[in-house]
Short mmCIF file of C-alpha atoms and ligand atoms in Angstrom, two decimals:
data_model
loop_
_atom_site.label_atom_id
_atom_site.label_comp_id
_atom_site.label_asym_id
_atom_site.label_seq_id
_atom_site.Cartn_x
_atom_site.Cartn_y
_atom_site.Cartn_z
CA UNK A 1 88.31 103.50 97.07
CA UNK A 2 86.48 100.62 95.86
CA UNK A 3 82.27 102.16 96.53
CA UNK A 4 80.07 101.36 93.76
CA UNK A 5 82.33 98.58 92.61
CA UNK A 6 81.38 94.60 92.66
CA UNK A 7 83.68 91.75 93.60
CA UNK A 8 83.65 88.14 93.18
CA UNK A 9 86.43 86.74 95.18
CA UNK A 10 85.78 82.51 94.70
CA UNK A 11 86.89 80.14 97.68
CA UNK A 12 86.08 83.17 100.11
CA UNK A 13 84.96 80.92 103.03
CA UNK A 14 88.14 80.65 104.37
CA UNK A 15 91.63 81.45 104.03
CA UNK A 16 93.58 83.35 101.76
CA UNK A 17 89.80 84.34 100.43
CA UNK A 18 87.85 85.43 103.18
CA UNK A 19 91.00 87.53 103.83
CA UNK A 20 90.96 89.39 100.78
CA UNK A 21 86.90 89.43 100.63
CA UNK A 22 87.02 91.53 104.18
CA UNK A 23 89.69 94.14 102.55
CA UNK A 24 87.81 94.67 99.36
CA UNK A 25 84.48 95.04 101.35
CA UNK A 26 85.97 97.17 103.53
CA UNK A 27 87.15 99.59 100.76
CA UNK A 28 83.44 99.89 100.25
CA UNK A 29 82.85 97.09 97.11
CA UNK A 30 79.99 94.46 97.21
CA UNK A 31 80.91 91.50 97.40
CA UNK A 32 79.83 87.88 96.04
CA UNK A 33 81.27 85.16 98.59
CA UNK A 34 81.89 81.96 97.63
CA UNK A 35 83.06 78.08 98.83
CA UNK A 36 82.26 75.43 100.32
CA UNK A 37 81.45 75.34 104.37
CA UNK A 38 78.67 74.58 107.03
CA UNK A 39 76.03 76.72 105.59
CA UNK A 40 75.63 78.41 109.30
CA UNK A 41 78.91 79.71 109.26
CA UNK A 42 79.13 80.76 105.71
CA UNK A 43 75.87 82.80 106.68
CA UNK A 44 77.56 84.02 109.78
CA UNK A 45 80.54 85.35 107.91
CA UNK A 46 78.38 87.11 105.16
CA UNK A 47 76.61 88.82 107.90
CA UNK A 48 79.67 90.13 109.60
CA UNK A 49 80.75 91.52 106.80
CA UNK A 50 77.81 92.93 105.91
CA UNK A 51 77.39 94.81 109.17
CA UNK A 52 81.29 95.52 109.69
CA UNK A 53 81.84 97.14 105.85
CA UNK A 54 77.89 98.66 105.31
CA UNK A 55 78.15 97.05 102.06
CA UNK A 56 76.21 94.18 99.98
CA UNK A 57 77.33 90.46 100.50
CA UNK A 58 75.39 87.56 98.81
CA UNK A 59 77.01 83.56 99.24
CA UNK A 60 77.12 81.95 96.27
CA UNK A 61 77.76 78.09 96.47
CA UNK A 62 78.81 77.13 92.82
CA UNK A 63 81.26 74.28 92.35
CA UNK A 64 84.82 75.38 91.05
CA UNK A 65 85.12 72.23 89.51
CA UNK A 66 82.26 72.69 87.23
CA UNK A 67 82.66 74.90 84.16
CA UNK A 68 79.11 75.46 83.67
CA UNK A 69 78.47 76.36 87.33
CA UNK A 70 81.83 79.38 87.24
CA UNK A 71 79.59 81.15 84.29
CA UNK A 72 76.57 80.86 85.78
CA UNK A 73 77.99 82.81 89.04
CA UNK A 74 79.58 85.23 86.89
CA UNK A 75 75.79 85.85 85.18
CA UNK A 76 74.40 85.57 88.54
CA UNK A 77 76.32 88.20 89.99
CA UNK A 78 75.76 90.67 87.08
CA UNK A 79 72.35 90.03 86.68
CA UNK A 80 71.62 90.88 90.80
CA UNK A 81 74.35 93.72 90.84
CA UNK A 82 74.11 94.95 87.00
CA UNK A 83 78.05 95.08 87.30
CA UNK A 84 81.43 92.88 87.90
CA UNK A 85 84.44 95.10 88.31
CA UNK A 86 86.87 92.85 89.94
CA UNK A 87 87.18 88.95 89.92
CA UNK A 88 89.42 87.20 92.19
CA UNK A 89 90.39 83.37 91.01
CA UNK A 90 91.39 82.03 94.59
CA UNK A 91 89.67 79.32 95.33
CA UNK A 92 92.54 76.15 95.19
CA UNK A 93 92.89 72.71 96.86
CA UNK A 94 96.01 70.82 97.36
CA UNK A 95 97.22 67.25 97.12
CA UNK A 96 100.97 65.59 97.52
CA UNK A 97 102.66 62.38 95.96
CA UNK A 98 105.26 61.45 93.88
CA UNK A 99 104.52 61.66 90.40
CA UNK A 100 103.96 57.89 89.83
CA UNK A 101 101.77 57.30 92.55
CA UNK A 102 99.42 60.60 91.54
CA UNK A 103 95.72 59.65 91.74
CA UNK A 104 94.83 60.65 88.33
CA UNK A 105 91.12 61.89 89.80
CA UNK A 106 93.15 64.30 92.09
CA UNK A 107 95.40 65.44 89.27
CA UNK A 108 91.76 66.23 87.16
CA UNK A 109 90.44 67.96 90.62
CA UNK A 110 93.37 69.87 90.74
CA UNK A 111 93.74 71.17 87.29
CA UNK A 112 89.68 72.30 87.58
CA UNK A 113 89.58 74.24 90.02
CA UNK A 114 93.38 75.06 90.45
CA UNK A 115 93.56 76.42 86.61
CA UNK A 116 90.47 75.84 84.13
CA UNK A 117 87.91 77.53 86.75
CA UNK A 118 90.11 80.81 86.41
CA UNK A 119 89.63 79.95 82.26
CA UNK A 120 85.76 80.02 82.52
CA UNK A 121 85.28 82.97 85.14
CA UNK A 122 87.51 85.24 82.97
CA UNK A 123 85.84 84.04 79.88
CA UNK A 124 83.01 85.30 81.65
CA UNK A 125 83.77 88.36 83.04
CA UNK A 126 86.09 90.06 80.20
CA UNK A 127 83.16 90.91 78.56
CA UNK A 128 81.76 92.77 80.88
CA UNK A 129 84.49 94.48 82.15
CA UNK A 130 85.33 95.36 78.73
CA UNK A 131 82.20 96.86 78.59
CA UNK A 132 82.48 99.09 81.59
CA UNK A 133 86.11 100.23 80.54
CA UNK A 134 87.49 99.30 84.02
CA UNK A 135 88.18 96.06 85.62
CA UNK A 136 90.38 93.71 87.36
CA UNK A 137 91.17 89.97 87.16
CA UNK A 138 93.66 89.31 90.13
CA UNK A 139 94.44 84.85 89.86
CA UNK A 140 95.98 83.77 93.24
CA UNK A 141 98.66 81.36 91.97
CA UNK A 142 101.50 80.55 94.19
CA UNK A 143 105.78 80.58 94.61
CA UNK A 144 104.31 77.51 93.02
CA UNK A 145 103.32 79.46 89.53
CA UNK A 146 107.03 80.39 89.51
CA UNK A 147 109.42 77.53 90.90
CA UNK A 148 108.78 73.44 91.22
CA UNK A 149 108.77 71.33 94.70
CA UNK A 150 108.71 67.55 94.96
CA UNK A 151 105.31 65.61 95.20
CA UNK A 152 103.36 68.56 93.83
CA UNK A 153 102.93 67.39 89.83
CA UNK A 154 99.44 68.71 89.57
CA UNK A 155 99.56 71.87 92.07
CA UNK A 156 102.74 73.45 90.44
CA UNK A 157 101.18 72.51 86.74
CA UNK A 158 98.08 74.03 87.66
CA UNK A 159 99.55 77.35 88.93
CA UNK A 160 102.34 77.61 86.21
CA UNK A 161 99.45 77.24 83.79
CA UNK A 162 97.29 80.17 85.87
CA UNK A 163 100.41 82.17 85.59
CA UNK A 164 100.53 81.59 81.95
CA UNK A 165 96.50 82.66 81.40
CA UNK A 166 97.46 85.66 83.13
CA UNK A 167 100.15 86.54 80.64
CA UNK A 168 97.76 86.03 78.20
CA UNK A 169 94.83 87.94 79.54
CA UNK A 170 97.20 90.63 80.34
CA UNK A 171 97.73 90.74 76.51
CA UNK A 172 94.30 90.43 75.38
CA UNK A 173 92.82 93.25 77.64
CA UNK A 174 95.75 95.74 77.27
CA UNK A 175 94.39 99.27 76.64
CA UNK A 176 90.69 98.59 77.43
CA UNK A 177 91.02 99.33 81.18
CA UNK A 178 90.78 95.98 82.53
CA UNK A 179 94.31 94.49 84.03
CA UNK A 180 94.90 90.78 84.58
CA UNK A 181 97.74 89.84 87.16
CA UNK A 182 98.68 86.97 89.59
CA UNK A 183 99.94 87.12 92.97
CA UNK A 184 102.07 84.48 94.04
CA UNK A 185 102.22 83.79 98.19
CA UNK A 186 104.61 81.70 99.85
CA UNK A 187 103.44 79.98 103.25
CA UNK A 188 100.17 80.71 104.40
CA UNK A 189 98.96 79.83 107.42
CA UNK A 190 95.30 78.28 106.18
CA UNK A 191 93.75 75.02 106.29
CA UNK A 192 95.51 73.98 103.19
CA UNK A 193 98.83 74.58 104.80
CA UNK A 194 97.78 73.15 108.52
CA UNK A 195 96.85 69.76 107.08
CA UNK A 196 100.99 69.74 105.59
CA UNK A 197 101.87 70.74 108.52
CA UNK A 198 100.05 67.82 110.72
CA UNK A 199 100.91 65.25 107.63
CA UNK A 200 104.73 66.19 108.17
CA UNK A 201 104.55 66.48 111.78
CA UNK A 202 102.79 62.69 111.84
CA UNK A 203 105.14 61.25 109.30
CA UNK A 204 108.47 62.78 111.27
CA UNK A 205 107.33 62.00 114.83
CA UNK A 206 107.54 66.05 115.77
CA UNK A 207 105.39 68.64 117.42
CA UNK A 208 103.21 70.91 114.76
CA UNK A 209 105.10 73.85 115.98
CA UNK A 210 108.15 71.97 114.97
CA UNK A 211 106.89 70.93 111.64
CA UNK A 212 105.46 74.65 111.18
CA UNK A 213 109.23 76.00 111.66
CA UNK A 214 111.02 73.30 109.36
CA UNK A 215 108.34 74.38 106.52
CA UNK A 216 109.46 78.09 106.61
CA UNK A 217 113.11 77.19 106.90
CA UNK A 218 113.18 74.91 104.16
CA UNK A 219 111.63 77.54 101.34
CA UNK A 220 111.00 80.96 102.86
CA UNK A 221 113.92 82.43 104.58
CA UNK A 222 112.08 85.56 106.55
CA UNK A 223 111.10 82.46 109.11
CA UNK A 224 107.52 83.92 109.15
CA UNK A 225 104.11 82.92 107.45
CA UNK A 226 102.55 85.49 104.85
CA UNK A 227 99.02 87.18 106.28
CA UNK A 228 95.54 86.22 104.04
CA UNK A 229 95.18 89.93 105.34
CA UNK A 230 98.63 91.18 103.58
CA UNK A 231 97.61 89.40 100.79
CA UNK A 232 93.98 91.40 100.98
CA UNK A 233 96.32 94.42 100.68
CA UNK A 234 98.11 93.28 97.80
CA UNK A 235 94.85 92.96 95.79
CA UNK A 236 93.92 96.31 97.16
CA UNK A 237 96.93 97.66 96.17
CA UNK A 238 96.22 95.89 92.06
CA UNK A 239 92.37 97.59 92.32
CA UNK A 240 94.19 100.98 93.04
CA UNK A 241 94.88 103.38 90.62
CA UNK A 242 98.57 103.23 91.32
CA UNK A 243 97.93 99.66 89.43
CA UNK A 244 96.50 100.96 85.88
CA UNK A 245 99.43 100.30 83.97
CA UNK A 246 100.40 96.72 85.59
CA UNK A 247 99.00 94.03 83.95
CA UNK A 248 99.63 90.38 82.39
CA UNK A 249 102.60 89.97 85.15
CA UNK A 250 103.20 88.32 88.70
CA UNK A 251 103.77 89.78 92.30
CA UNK A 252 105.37 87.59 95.03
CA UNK A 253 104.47 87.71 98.81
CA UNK A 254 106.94 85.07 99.46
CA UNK A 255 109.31 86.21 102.68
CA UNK A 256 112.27 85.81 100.00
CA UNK A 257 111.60 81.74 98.49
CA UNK A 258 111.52 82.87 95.01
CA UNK A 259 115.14 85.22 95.44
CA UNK A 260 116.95 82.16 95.93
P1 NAD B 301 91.78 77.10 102.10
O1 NAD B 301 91.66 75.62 102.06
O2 NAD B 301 91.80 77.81 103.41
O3 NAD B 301 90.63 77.77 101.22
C1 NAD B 301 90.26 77.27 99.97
C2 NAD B 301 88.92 77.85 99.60
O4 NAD B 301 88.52 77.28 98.34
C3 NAD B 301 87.80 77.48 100.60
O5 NAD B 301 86.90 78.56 100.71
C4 NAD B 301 87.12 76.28 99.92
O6 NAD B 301 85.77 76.10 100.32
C5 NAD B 301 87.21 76.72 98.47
N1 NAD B 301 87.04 75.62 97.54
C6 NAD B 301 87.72 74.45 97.46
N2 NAD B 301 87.21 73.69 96.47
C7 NAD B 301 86.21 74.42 95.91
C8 NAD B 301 85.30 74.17 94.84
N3 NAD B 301 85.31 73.03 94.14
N4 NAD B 301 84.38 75.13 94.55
C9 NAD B 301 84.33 76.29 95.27
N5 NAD B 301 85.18 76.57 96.28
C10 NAD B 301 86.09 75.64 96.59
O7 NAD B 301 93.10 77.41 101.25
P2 NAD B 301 93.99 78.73 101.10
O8 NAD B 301 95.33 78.42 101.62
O9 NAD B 301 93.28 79.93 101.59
O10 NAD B 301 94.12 78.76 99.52
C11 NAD B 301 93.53 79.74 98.69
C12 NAD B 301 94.33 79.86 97.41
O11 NAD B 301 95.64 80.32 97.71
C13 NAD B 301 94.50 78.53 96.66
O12 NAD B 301 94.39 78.75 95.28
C14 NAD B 301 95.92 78.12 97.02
O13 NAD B 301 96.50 77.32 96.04
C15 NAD B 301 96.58 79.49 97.10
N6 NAD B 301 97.83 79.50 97.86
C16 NAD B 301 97.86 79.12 99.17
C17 NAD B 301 99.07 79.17 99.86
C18 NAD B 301 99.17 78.80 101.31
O14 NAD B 301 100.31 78.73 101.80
N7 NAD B 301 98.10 78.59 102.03
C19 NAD B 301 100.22 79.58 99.21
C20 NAD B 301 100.15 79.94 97.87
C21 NAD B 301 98.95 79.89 97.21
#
């Protein structure tokens, strides 16, 4: 479905990321991985999927946080593949505490590459895409685009603002054959989950497994974690051409938090 086309899926070292990186290679696009890592392994996962998906995979290292460094991966990419027909904004780190006692550094982190790294790699890319008459911008926000939780000022900013920049790209692109939407997961099982899960098993005296349950059952009532592979599907499923009319809008992979 995808041969011929080029992806940039950023934070693809792990996660949600490398998740959707391995279904979009495996639909036969190239693929630019990026994030941060031990350089060994990042090489060890671009060479899998290399091999496993007989397509092209370079690593690219650049710095969410920097503005300067998203465009220059966007040019980077086009200048080695002479194309960018899908851009996935993924990569996202996380940081809890009350409002008050917010680190104003971590709220800045946050907001970069959370929300203004999507800004510049779009920026970059809509150009291009416009160009080619085809492409799509797919911004992993969150149940956190869509509803609020305690202790999470600068996440659930940053990801109500990405869901905003998608309404607006969605607007701005409409008719030119480029679609902008975000997809908004509940619970994933990743790093950036595990290290809630260990913080509330420490703080409540209780086993991770423990913690792990109390997390689903307090926000997302199918009890179960969502897949970074469903979520590869999901993006699949925005590249198809089932997808050509769905743009500037949000779909949740949430197990049910965002019904309630
Ligand atoms: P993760 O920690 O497993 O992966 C994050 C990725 O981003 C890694 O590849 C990391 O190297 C990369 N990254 C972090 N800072 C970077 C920077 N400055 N420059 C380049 N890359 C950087 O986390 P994840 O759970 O896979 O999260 C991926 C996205 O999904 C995030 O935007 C997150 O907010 C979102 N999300 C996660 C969940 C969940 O439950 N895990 C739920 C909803 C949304």
């Amino acid at each position: 479905m995808l041969k011929g086309k080029v992806a940039i899926v950023t934070g693809s070292t792990s996660g949600i990321g490398l998740g959707i990186a391995k279904e979009l290679a495996g639909l036969g696009a190239d693929l630019v991985l990026n994030g941060f890592g031990d350089a060994a392994e990042i090489e060890s996962i671009r060479g899998g999927i290399e091999r496993e998906s007989a397509v092209r995979v370079i690593y690219d290292g650049a710095d969410m946080s920097k503005g300067d460094a998203v465009r220059g991966m966007i040019a980077a990419a086009f200048e080695k593949f002479g194309r960018i027909d899908i851009l996935v904004n993924n990569a996202g780190i996380q940081f809890t505490a009350p409002v008050e006692e917010f680190p104003a550094a971590k709220w800045d982190a946050i907001l970069g590459i959370n929300l203004s790294a999507a800004f510049h790699g779009i920026a970059a890319a809509v150009p291009r895409m416009k160009k080619q008459r085809w492409g799509r911008i797919i911004n992993i926000a969150s149940t956190h685009g869509l509803v609020a939780s305690t202790h999470k000022a600068a996440y659930v900013a940053a990801k109500h603002g990405l869901v905003g920049l998608t309404k607006v790209v969605g607007l701005e692109t409409a008719g030119s054959g480029v679609t902008c939407n975000a997809v908004c997961p509940g619970w994933v099982r990743t790093p950036l989950v595990e290290k809630q899960i260990s913080d509330m098993a420490a703080r409540r005296g209780i086993t991770q497994k423990e913690a792990a349950n109390e997390l689903l059952a307090e926000k997302q009532p199918s009890l179960d974690f969502v897949s970074p592979s469903q979520l590869g599907g999901t993006v699949a499923f925005l590249c198809s051409p089932a997808a050509d009319q769905i743009t500037g809008t949000t779909i949740s992979v949430d197990g049910g938090w965002t019904a309630q």
